[in-house]
Each structure stands twice: as C-alpha cells, then as structure tokens.
Amino acid sequence: MEAAAGGGGSSRKCSANGGKKEKDLFHVIHKVPAGDGPYVKAKHAQLVQKDPEAAIVWFWKAINAGDKVDSALKDMAVVMKQIDRTEEAIEAVKSFRGRCSKQAQESLDNVLIDLYKKCGKVEEQIELIKRKLRSIYQGEAFNGKPTKTARSHGKKFQVSVKQETSRLLGNLGWAYMQKSNFIAAEVVYQKAQMIDPDANKACNLALCLIKQARYDEARSVLLDVSQGRLPGSGDVKSRSRAEELLMEVKSRETPDELTDILGFNLDEDDDFVKGLEKLMSEWAPSRSKRLPIFEEISSFRDQLTC
C-alpha cells in the first residue's frame, strides 16, 4: 500500500512537471508572456485568439491597473492601427504616455510617427521627426549611449545613432514628398545617404530628382541601385523599383518645365538645420556643393556626445 501510494505521488509529480513544461512551451511557441494579469490576457487575445477587439479591452485594463504600462500602451496602439482605429491610437498614446517610463518615450515616438503616416497627418509627422532629430544632435538620444537595442518581428538587434539618424531623415524626406515639396525631400535624402546609404532611400532620392526634371542625376543614383553598389540593392523590390524609375527617366528625354518648386522652408528652422549640419560635419566631412542652404550655415556650437 505504501509503495502504491508512493508510486501514485511520483506519478502526480511527473504529471505536474509535464503540465508545467507544456505550459512553458506554449508561451515560447506563441510568444505570450507567462502569468495571469491583464497584460498577459491582452497578449493571449492578440496572439493566440486573434481577437484584436478583446485584446484592446485587456490592454486598457492593463494600463489602468499599472500592469506593464510601457508595453501595454505601445502594443495597444499597434493593434488599433491594424484595425483602422488610428485616430484613437494617437489620442491614447498622447494621453497616457505620461504613465510610461523615460526609456519607453523613444519607442512611443516611433509608434506615433507610424500612426501619423497611416492617417495622413503629415505636419504632425514632420514636427515629431524634427524633434527626435534635435534630441540626437543635442546628445539626448539613446540616453546618451552610442547604440540601443531594438526589436523587429521578435528579434533583437543593435541600432547606432548614425543608423537612427539616417532612418529618421528618410522618414522626414518621405513626409516632404507627401507635400510635393521635392526640393526639401531631396536635401534630406542627400543627407541620409551620406550618413547611412541604402537602395530604398536612393530610389526616393531619384524620384525627387525626376520631379525636378534633373534626369541625369536621377539616372546616376538609380544605376547605383541597379548595379548593386548600395546596401539593399539585392532586394527584389528595390531593384525592380529602380528599373521602373530608370524607364521613366528614359521616357522623359526632353526636360519638362519646372513648376511648383517654391515653398522650400527647411532653412527657416535655424536650430534644427544647425544641429543637422553639425552631425554632417562630424559624420560626413565631404560636402556637396549643390546644397548651399546647408553650406552657408555655421556649425552648431554644442558638441555631440556619441
């Protein structure tokens, strides 16, 4: 009897251990955090049940309960964006980011930029990107560190200040393109390519040049992509886009008359431009003679700590 009882206890123990392993494996497979708080329930609804509306309800409960507020607010905004509740997501982030840690503010800014882009709030997007760029040239980005850990599709990787600056400049250039301000967009893309070049930004730069009927310059930029001279040139979409733009350049043998090229006011924001120029003087000392708007501005007086 005692042996049987002992065997039964051992069996129950093995069963419990097996159940725990299955539960742990479930969390790993579905990338759902362990626990039973509102944030965990929100992630379960989002990732396992595939029920975004239920997930949003639980994210709200997590925020109000102070349960992983940094992640809850960011994840809720992403889910809202996916189901076209973008305006609501913007208001949520702006209203509740004060409850989040200092370390979460940069990622929340990035979420806001995506939300502004999604719903066409170009002016707000431009202002926020400029503010983030100011924080970089004032040495405030990444909490003063040269790199930060980022996450994409569940994978972690390191991002340098240079890479982040180039990414933000790319976003700024795209925003100017949405306003059909191709001169401003060109200037910004030129700066981004000097810091951290890639094929996607090169295609956008070429499009800006095409819109200004500067076809020879556009062709030169696009050939860098089609001939594989830039990072990302091997990407099928970038290569295909470059080929399409080259065909467009070829079809415009006679330059069209330029219209609507006024309104370039990037230089009105002196502090922003000075800080950006300071970065360029440190990271890319070789200057472009075609960008007098930046060349005439004196260097920003404060030293950037990287």
Coordinates of C-alpha atoms in Angstrom, one line a residue:
M1 CA 0.0 0.0 0.0
E2 CA 2.8 2.4 0.9
A3 CA 4.7 1.5 -2.3
A4 CA 1.5 2.1 -4.3
A5 CA 0.9 5.4 -2.6
G6 CA 4.4 6.4 -3.2
G7 CA 4.1 5.5 -6.8
G8 CA 0.9 7.5 -7.1
G9 CA 2.7 10.5 -5.6
S10 CA 5.5 10.2 -8.1
S11 CA 3.0 9.9 -10.9
R12 CA 1.2 13.0 -9.8
K13 CA 4.6 14.8 -9.6
C14 CA 5.6 13.7 -13.1
S15 CA 2.2 14.8 -14.4
A16 CA 2.6 18.2 -12.8
N17 CA 6.1 18.6 -14.2
G18 CA 4.8 17.6 -17.6
G19 CA 2.0 20.1 -17.4
K20 CA 4.4 22.9 -16.5
K21 CA 6.7 22.0 -19.4
E22 CA 3.7 22.1 -21.8
K23 CA 2.6 25.5 -20.4
D24 CA 6.2 26.9 -20.8
L25 CA 6.4 25.5 -24.3
F26 CA 3.0 27.2 -25.1
H27 CA 4.4 30.6 -24.0
V28 CA 7.5 30.1 -26.1
I29 CA 5.7 29.0 -29.3
H30 CA 3.1 31.7 -29.2
K31 CA 5.4 34.4 -27.7
V32 CA 2.9 35.1 -24.9
P33 CA 4.3 36.2 -21.5
A34 CA 3.6 33.9 -18.5
G35 CA 1.2 35.0 -15.8
D36 CA -2.5 35.8 -15.5
G37 CA -2.5 39.6 -15.3
P38 CA -4.4 41.8 -17.7
Y39 CA -1.4 42.4 -19.9
V40 CA -0.8 38.7 -20.3
K41 CA -4.5 38.2 -21.2
A42 CA -4.3 41.0 -23.7
K43 CA -1.3 39.3 -25.4
H44 CA -3.2 36.0 -25.4
A45 CA -6.2 37.6 -27.1
Q46 CA -3.9 39.3 -29.6
L47 CA -1.6 36.4 -30.5
V48 CA -3.5 33.2 -29.7
Q49 CA -7.2 34.0 -30.1
K50 CA -6.5 36.5 -32.9
D51 CA -9.2 38.8 -31.4
P52 CA -7.9 42.4 -31.6
E53 CA -11.1 44.0 -30.0
A54 CA -10.8 41.8 -27.0
A55 CA -7.0 42.5 -26.8
I56 CA -7.7 46.2 -26.8
V57 CA -10.1 45.8 -23.9
W58 CA -7.5 43.9 -21.9
F59 CA -4.7 46.4 -22.8
W60 CA -6.9 49.2 -21.4
K61 CA -7.3 47.2 -18.2
A62 CA -3.5 46.7 -18.0
I63 CA -2.8 50.4 -18.5
N64 CA -5.4 51.3 -15.8
A65 CA -4.0 48.7 -13.4
G66 CA -0.4 49.7 -14.0
D67 CA 0.5 46.3 -15.4
K68 CA 3.4 46.6 -17.8
V69 CA 2.1 50.0 -19.0
D70 CA 5.1 50.7 -21.3
S71 CA 4.4 47.6 -23.4
A72 CA 0.6 47.7 -23.0
L73 CA 0.3 51.2 -24.4
K74 CA 2.6 50.5 -27.4
D75 CA 1.1 47.2 -28.2
M76 CA -2.5 48.5 -27.9
A77 CA -1.6 51.3 -30.4
V78 CA -0.2 48.8 -32.8
V79 CA -3.3 46.7 -32.6
M80 CA -5.6 49.7 -33.1
K81 CA -3.6 50.7 -36.2
Q82 CA -4.1 47.2 -37.6
I83 CA -7.9 47.5 -37.4
D84 CA -8.1 51.2 -38.6
R85 CA -8.6 52.8 -35.2
T86 CA -5.6 55.0 -35.9
E87 CA -7.0 58.3 -34.6
E88 CA -8.0 56.6 -31.3
A89 CA -4.5 55.1 -31.1
I90 CA -2.9 58.6 -31.5
E91 CA -5.1 60.0 -28.7
A92 CA -4.3 57.1 -26.4
V93 CA -0.5 57.4 -26.8
K94 CA -0.6 61.2 -26.3
S95 CA -2.9 60.9 -23.3
F96 CA -1.2 58.1 -21.5
R97 CA 2.5 58.2 -22.4
G98 CA 3.0 60.2 -19.2
R99 CA 2.4 57.0 -17.2
C100 CA 5.3 55.3 -19.1
S101 CA 8.9 55.3 -18.2
K102 CA 11.5 57.6 -19.7
Q103 CA 13.1 54.6 -21.5
A104 CA 9.8 54.0 -23.4
Q105 CA 9.4 57.5 -24.8
E106 CA 11.6 56.9 -27.9
S107 CA 9.7 53.8 -28.9
L108 CA 6.4 55.6 -28.3
D109 CA 7.6 58.5 -30.6
N110 CA 8.3 55.9 -33.3
V111 CA 4.8 54.5 -32.9
L112 CA 3.3 57.9 -33.2
I113 CA 5.3 58.6 -36.4
D114 CA 3.8 55.4 -37.9
L115 CA 0.3 56.4 -36.8
Y116 CA 0.6 59.9 -38.2
K117 CA 1.9 58.4 -41.5
K118 CA -1.0 55.9 -41.6
C119 CA -3.7 58.6 -41.3
G120 CA -2.0 61.3 -43.4
K121 CA -1.1 63.7 -40.6
V122 CA 2.0 65.0 -42.4
E123 CA 2.6 68.2 -40.5
E124 CA 2.5 66.3 -37.2
Q125 CA 4.8 63.7 -38.6
I126 CA 7.3 66.3 -39.7
E127 CA 7.3 68.1 -36.4
L128 CA 7.8 64.9 -34.4
I129 CA 10.6 63.7 -36.6
K130 CA 12.4 67.1 -36.3
R131 CA 12.0 66.9 -32.5
K132 CA 13.6 63.4 -32.5
L133 CA 16.5 64.7 -34.7
R134 CA 17.0 67.6 -32.3
S135 CA 17.3 65.2 -29.4
I136 CA 20.0 63.3 -31.4
Y137 CA 22.2 66.3 -32.2
Q138 CA 21.8 67.6 -28.6
G139 CA 23.2 64.3 -27.3
E140 CA 19.9 63.2 -25.7
A141 CA 19.0 60.2 -27.8
F142 CA 19.5 56.6 -26.5
N143 CA 20.0 58.1 -23.1
G144 CA 23.5 59.3 -24.2
K145 CA 24.6 55.9 -25.4
P146 CA 26.0 55.3 -29.0
T147 CA 23.6 52.4 -29.6
K148 CA 20.3 51.0 -28.5
T149 CA 18.7 47.6 -28.6
A150 CA 15.7 47.5 -31.0
R151 CA 13.3 44.7 -31.7
S152 CA 11.6 43.7 -35.0
H153 CA 9.5 40.6 -35.7
G154 CA 10.5 39.2 -32.3
K155 CA 14.3 39.6 -33.0
K156 CA 16.6 41.9 -31.1
F157 CA 19.4 43.9 -32.8
Q158 CA 21.6 46.9 -32.2
V159 CA 20.9 50.3 -33.8
S160 CA 23.6 53.0 -33.8
V161 CA 22.9 56.8 -33.6
K162 CA 24.0 57.1 -37.2
Q163 CA 21.6 54.5 -38.4
E164 CA 18.7 56.0 -36.4
T165 CA 19.6 59.5 -37.8
S166 CA 19.5 58.2 -41.3
R167 CA 16.2 56.4 -40.7
L168 CA 14.6 59.5 -39.3
L169 CA 15.9 61.6 -42.2
G170 CA 14.4 59.0 -44.6
N171 CA 11.0 59.4 -42.8
L172 CA 11.3 63.2 -43.0
G173 CA 12.1 63.0 -46.7
W174 CA 9.1 60.8 -47.3
A175 CA 6.9 63.3 -45.4
Y176 CA 8.1 66.2 -47.5
M177 CA 7.4 64.1 -50.6
Q178 CA 3.7 63.7 -49.5
K179 CA 3.6 67.5 -49.5
S180 CA 5.1 67.6 -53.0
N181 CA 8.0 69.5 -51.6
F182 CA 10.6 67.6 -53.6
I183 CA 13.4 70.1 -53.1
A184 CA 13.2 69.8 -49.3
A185 CA 12.8 66.0 -49.7
E186 CA 15.9 65.8 -51.9
V187 CA 18.1 67.8 -49.4
V188 CA 17.0 65.5 -46.6
Y189 CA 17.6 62.3 -48.6
Q190 CA 21.0 63.5 -49.7
K191 CA 22.0 63.9 -46.0
A192 CA 20.5 60.5 -45.1
Q193 CA 22.5 58.8 -47.9
M194 CA 25.7 60.5 -46.8
I195 CA 25.3 59.0 -43.3
D196 CA 24.0 55.5 -44.0
P197 CA 23.2 54.8 -47.6
D198 CA 20.7 52.2 -48.8
A199 CA 18.8 51.3 -52.0
N200 CA 15.3 52.3 -50.8
K201 CA 16.3 55.9 -49.9
A202 CA 18.3 56.1 -53.2
C203 CA 15.1 55.3 -55.1
N204 CA 13.2 58.0 -53.2
L205 CA 16.0 60.5 -53.8
A206 CA 15.9 59.7 -57.6
L207 CA 12.2 60.3 -57.6
C208 CA 12.7 63.7 -56.1
L209 CA 15.3 64.5 -58.8
I210 CA 12.9 63.3 -61.5
K211 CA 10.2 65.5 -60.2
Q212 CA 12.6 68.4 -60.7
A213 CA 13.5 67.3 -64.2
R214 CA 17.1 66.5 -63.2
Y215 CA 17.2 63.3 -65.1
D216 CA 21.0 62.8 -65.4
E217 CA 21.4 63.0 -61.7
A218 CA 18.4 60.7 -61.1
R219 CA 19.9 58.2 -63.6
S220 CA 23.2 58.2 -61.8
V221 CA 21.5 57.5 -58.4
L222 CA 19.4 54.7 -59.9
L223 CA 22.3 53.0 -61.6
D224 CA 24.0 52.7 -58.1
V225 CA 21.0 50.5 -57.2
S226 CA 20.5 48.5 -60.4
Q227 CA 24.3 47.7 -60.5
G228 CA 24.3 46.6 -56.8
R229 CA 26.6 49.4 -55.4
L230 CA 24.4 50.2 -52.4
P231 CA 23.3 48.2 -49.4
G232 CA 19.9 46.7 -50.0
S233 CA 20.4 46.7 -53.8
G234 CA 19.9 42.9 -53.8
D235 CA 16.3 43.4 -52.5
V236 CA 13.9 42.4 -55.3
K237 CA 11.5 45.3 -54.6
S238 CA 14.3 47.9 -54.6
R239 CA 15.9 46.6 -57.8
S240 CA 12.5 46.4 -59.5
R241 CA 11.6 50.0 -58.4
A242 CA 15.0 51.3 -59.6
E243 CA 14.4 49.7 -63.1
E244 CA 10.9 51.3 -63.3
L245 CA 12.3 54.7 -62.4
L246 CA 15.1 54.3 -65.0
M247 CA 12.4 53.6 -67.6
E248 CA 10.6 56.7 -66.5
V249 CA 13.8 58.8 -66.8
K250 CA 14.4 57.3 -70.3
S251 CA 10.8 58.3 -71.4
R252 CA 11.5 61.9 -70.4
E253 CA 14.3 62.7 -72.8
T254 CA 13.1 66.4 -73.0
P255 CA 13.1 68.0 -69.6
D256 CA 9.7 69.3 -68.6
E257 CA 9.3 72.9 -67.5
L258 CA 9.6 73.1 -63.7
T259 CA 6.5 74.2 -61.8
D260 CA 5.5 74.4 -58.2
I261 CA 9.0 74.2 -56.8
L262 CA 8.6 77.1 -54.3
G263 CA 7.8 76.7 -50.7
F264 CA 11.1 75.1 -49.5
N265 CA 11.3 76.4 -46.0
L266 CA 13.6 73.9 -44.3
D267 CA 16.1 76.6 -43.5
E268 CA 13.6 78.7 -41.6
D269 CA 14.1 76.4 -38.5
D270 CA 17.6 77.6 -37.7
D271 CA 18.2 75.4 -34.7
F272 CA 17.1 72.3 -36.5
V273 CA 19.2 73.0 -39.5
K274 CA 22.3 74.0 -37.5
G275 CA 22.1 70.8 -35.4
L276 CA 21.7 68.6 -38.5
E277 CA 24.6 70.4 -40.1
K278 CA 26.7 69.7 -37.0
L279 CA 26.0 66.0 -37.4
M280 CA 27.0 66.1 -41.0
S281 CA 30.3 67.9 -40.3
E282 CA 31.3 65.1 -37.8
W283 CA 30.0 62.0 -39.8
A284 CA 30.4 63.0 -43.4
P285 CA 33.0 65.7 -43.8
S286 CA 33.0 65.7 -47.6
R287 CA 30.4 68.4 -48.5
S288 CA 28.1 68.6 -51.5
K289 CA 28.4 71.8 -53.5
R290 CA 24.9 71.5 -54.6
L291 CA 23.4 72.2 -51.2
P292 CA 24.2 75.8 -50.4
I293 CA 21.3 76.1 -48.0
F294 CA 23.3 73.9 -45.6
E295 CA 26.8 75.1 -46.6
E296 CA 26.1 78.7 -45.6
I297 CA 25.0 77.8 -42.0
S298 CA 27.6 77.8 -39.3
S299 CA 28.2 74.7 -37.2
F300 CA 26.1 74.1 -34.1
R301 CA 28.1 75.3 -31.1
D302 CA 27.4 72.4 -28.8
Q303 CA 29.4 69.2 -29.1
L304 CA 27.5 66.0 -29.8
T305 CA 28.5 63.1 -27.5
C306 CA 28.3 59.8 -29.2

